Amino acid sequence: MRRGLYLGRFQPYHLGHHEVLKQIAMEVDEIIIGIGSAQKSHEIENPFTAGERVLMVSNALIDFDTKHYVIPIEDIQRNSLWVSHVKSMVPPFEIAYTNNPLVIELLSEAEIRVKQSPLFRRFDYSGTEIRRRMLAGEKWEHFVPESVAEIIRGIDGENRLKTIAQSDQE
Ligand code: NAP
């Protein structure tokens, strides 16, 4: 039994994350999807709550064959304790998938095997680009799974982001 951890903020979950997960599924028996910065929401960089992100990932993976767990993980003040914090929140894992240099460093220091995974069509499949498009009123729906677009429409996410951006300028 080989279990892998894939960590991200998923603000929002998009087709790039989805492709990475399909690749990871070929290498492990079970996948833990850690929703990072779970405490954050209603910010320009982090508009969606942990609960909304859990729903996005879970609904996008409804037909996914590989067993998976979607687990919110809050940030903590001390980087040196963060790996222990993560380990206390998720099932045991043998390998972690990330491209974040700090995360790679912290996991490696804890002697956890880390693998980097290229994101597909990085220019389009990017949380930053999708949030920029939402704010600008441009099309973004084709960069996320249809189930995720439905969730974002259901919570009027585009208007939430626009409202947050307004209060940020005041
Ligand atoms: P992130 O801050 O969400 O993402 C960093 C960048 O990497 C984003 O632009 C993201 O793009 C991109 N990215 C995500 N997956 C990728 C992939 N497979 N290939 C290429 N780029 C990718 O960081 P993260 O690594 O995804 O998540 C790390 C989480 O751990 C964060 O929530 C962070 O706060 C947390 N953390 C906490 C502590 C602590 O509490 N002390 C310490 C370390 C890390 P998208 O926006 O498109 O996803």
CSV table of N, CA and C and ligand atoms in Angstrom, one decimal, residues 6-10 14 17 20 36-37 74-79 82 98-100 102-103 106 117-119 122 125-128 131, ligand 1:
chain,number,residue,atom,x,y,z
A,6,TYR,N,-0.7,15.1,-1.9
A,6,TYR,CA,-0.6,16.2,-2.8
A,6,TYR,C,-1.2,17.5,-2.2
A,7,LEU,N,-0.4,18.5,-2.0
A,7,LEU,CA,-0.8,19.6,-1.2
A,7,LEU,C,-0.9,20.9,-2.1
A,8,GLY,N,-2.0,21.6,-1.9
A,8,GLY,CA,-2.1,22.9,-2.6
A,8,GLY,C,-3.2,23.8,-1.9
A,9,ARG,N,-3.3,25.0,-2.4
A,9,ARG,CA,-4.3,25.9,-1.8
A,9,ARG,C,-5.7,25.7,-2.5
A,10,PHE,N,-5.6,25.3,-3.8
A,10,PHE,CA,-6.8,25.1,-4.6
A,10,PHE,C,-7.7,26.3,-4.6
A,14,HIS,N,-8.3,23.6,-10.3
A,14,HIS,CA,-8.5,23.8,-11.8
A,14,HIS,C,-8.0,22.5,-12.5
A,17,HIS,N,-4.4,21.1,-11.8
A,17,HIS,CA,-4.4,20.2,-10.6
A,17,HIS,C,-4.9,18.8,-10.9
A,20,VAL,N,-2.4,16.7,-12.8
A,20,VAL,CA,-1.4,16.3,-11.8
A,20,VAL,C,-1.9,15.1,-11.0
A,36,GLY,N,-4.4,23.3,1.7
A,36,GLY,CA,-3.5,24.2,2.5
A,36,GLY,C,-4.2,25.5,2.8
A,37,SER,N,-3.6,26.2,3.8
A,37,SER,CA,-4.1,27.5,4.2
A,37,SER,C,-5.7,27.4,4.4
A,74,GLU,N,-4.8,23.7,8.2
A,74,GLU,CA,-4.5,25.1,8.5
A,74,GLU,C,-3.0,25.4,8.6
A,75,ASP,N,-2.6,26.6,8.3
A,75,ASP,CA,-1.2,27.0,8.5
A,75,ASP,C,-0.9,27.2,9.9
A,76,ILE,N,0.3,27.1,10.3
A,76,ILE,CA,0.8,27.3,11.7
A,76,ILE,C,1.9,28.3,11.6
A,77,GLN,N,2.2,28.9,12.8
A,77,GLN,CA,3.2,30.0,12.9
A,77,GLN,C,4.6,29.5,12.7
A,78,ARG,N,4.9,28.3,13.0
A,78,ARG,CA,6.3,27.8,13.0
A,78,ARG,C,6.5,26.8,11.9
A,79,ASN,N,7.3,27.2,10.9
A,79,ASN,CA,7.6,26.3,9.8
A,79,ASN,C,8.3,25.1,10.3
A,82,TRP,N,5.8,22.4,11.1
A,82,TRP,CA,4.7,22.3,10.1
A,82,TRP,C,4.5,20.8,9.6
A,98,THR,N,4.8,18.1,-4.7
A,98,THR,CA,4.7,19.5,-4.6
A,98,THR,C,5.8,20.2,-5.4
A,99,ASN,N,5.6,21.5,-5.8
A,99,ASN,CA,6.6,22.2,-6.4
A,99,ASN,C,7.0,23.5,-5.6
A,100,ASN,N,6.5,23.6,-4.4
A,100,ASN,CA,6.7,24.7,-3.6
A,100,ASN,C,8.1,24.6,-2.8
A,102,LEU,N,9.6,25.9,-0.3
A,102,LEU,CA,9.6,25.8,1.1
A,102,LEU,C,9.1,24.5,1.6
A,103,VAL,N,8.0,24.0,0.9
A,103,VAL,CA,7.4,22.7,1.3
A,103,VAL,C,8.4,21.6,1.0
A,106,LEU,N,11.0,21.7,3.8
A,106,LEU,CA,10.5,21.2,5.1
A,106,LEU,C,10.3,19.7,5.1
A,117,SER,N,6.1,17.8,-9.7
A,117,SER,CA,5.3,17.4,-10.9
A,117,SER,C,5.0,18.6,-11.7
A,118,PRO,N,5.3,18.6,-13.0
A,118,PRO,CA,5.0,19.7,-13.9
A,118,PRO,C,3.5,20.0,-14.0
A,119,LEU,N,3.1,21.2,-14.0
A,119,LEU,CA,1.7,21.5,-14.2
A,119,LEU,C,1.5,21.7,-15.7
A,122,ARG,N,0.6,25.7,-18.0
A,122,ARG,CA,0.7,26.5,-16.8
A,122,ARG,C,0.2,27.9,-16.9
A,125,TYR,N,-3.7,27.3,-16.8
A,125,TYR,CA,-4.2,26.6,-15.7
A,125,TYR,C,-3.4,27.1,-14.4
A,126,SER,N,-3.8,28.2,-14.0
A,126,SER,CA,-3.2,28.8,-12.8
A,126,SER,C,-4.2,29.5,-12.0
A,127,GLY,N,-4.2,29.3,-10.7
A,127,GLY,CA,-5.2,29.9,-9.8
A,127,GLY,C,-5.1,31.4,-9.9
A,128,THR,N,-3.9,32.0,-10.0
A,128,THR,CA,-3.7,33.4,-10.2
A,128,THR,C,-4.4,34.0,-11.4
A,131,ARG,N,-8.3,33.7,-11.0
A,131,ARG,CA,-8.8,34.8,-10.2
A,131,ARG,C,-8.8,36.1,-10.9
B,1,NAP,P1,0.5,27.6,-3.0
B,1,NAP,O1,0.9,28.8,-2.3
B,1,NAP,O2,-0.9,27.2,-3.1
B,1,NAP,O3,1.1,27.5,-4.5
B,1,NAP,C1,2.3,28.1,-4.9
B,1,NAP,C2,2.3,28.2,-6.4
B,1,NAP,O4,2.6,26.9,-6.9
B,1,NAP,C3,0.9,28.6,-6.9
B,1,NAP,O5,1.1,29.5,-8.0
B,1,NAP,C4,0.4,27.3,-7.4
B,1,NAP,O6,-0.5,27.4,-8.5
B,1,NAP,C5,1.6,26.6,-7.9
B,1,NAP,N1,1.4,25.1,-8.0
B,1,NAP,C6,0.6,24.3,-7.2
B,1,NAP,N2,0.7,23.0,-7.6
B,1,NAP,C7,1.6,23.0,-8.6
B,1,NAP,C8,2.2,22.0,-9.4
B,1,NAP,N3,1.9,20.8,-9.3
B,1,NAP,N4,3.1,22.4,-10.4
B,1,NAP,C9,3.5,23.7,-10.5
B,1,NAP,N5,3.0,24.7,-9.8
B,1,NAP,C10,2.1,24.4,-8.8
B,1,NAP,O7,1.4,26.5,-2.4
B,1,NAP,P2,1.2,25.0,-2.5
B,1,NAP,O8,2.5,24.3,-2.6
B,1,NAP,O9,0.2,24.7,-3.6
B,1,NAP,O10,0.5,24.7,-1.1
B,1,NAP,C11,1.3,24.7,0.0
B,1,NAP,C12,0.4,25.0,1.2
B,1,NAP,O11,1.2,24.6,2.4
B,1,NAP,C13,0.0,26.4,1.4
B,1,NAP,O12,-1.3,26.5,1.8
B,1,NAP,C14,1.0,26.9,2.4
B,1,NAP,O13,0.4,28.0,3.2
B,1,NAP,C15,1.1,25.7,3.3
B,1,NAP,N6,2.3,25.8,4.1
B,1,NAP,C16,2.2,26.2,5.4
B,1,NAP,C17,3.3,26.3,6.2
B,1,NAP,C18,3.0,26.7,7.6
B,1,NAP,O14,1.9,26.8,8.0
B,1,NAP,N7,4.0,27.1,8.4
B,1,NAP,C19,4.6,26.0,5.8
B,1,NAP,C20,4.7,25.5,4.4
B,1,NAP,C21,3.6,25.4,3.6
B,1,NAP,P3,-2.1,27.4,-8.4
B,1,NAP,O15,-2.4,28.7,-7.8
B,1,NAP,O16,-2.5,27.3,-9.8
B,1,NAP,O17,-2.4,26.2,-7.6
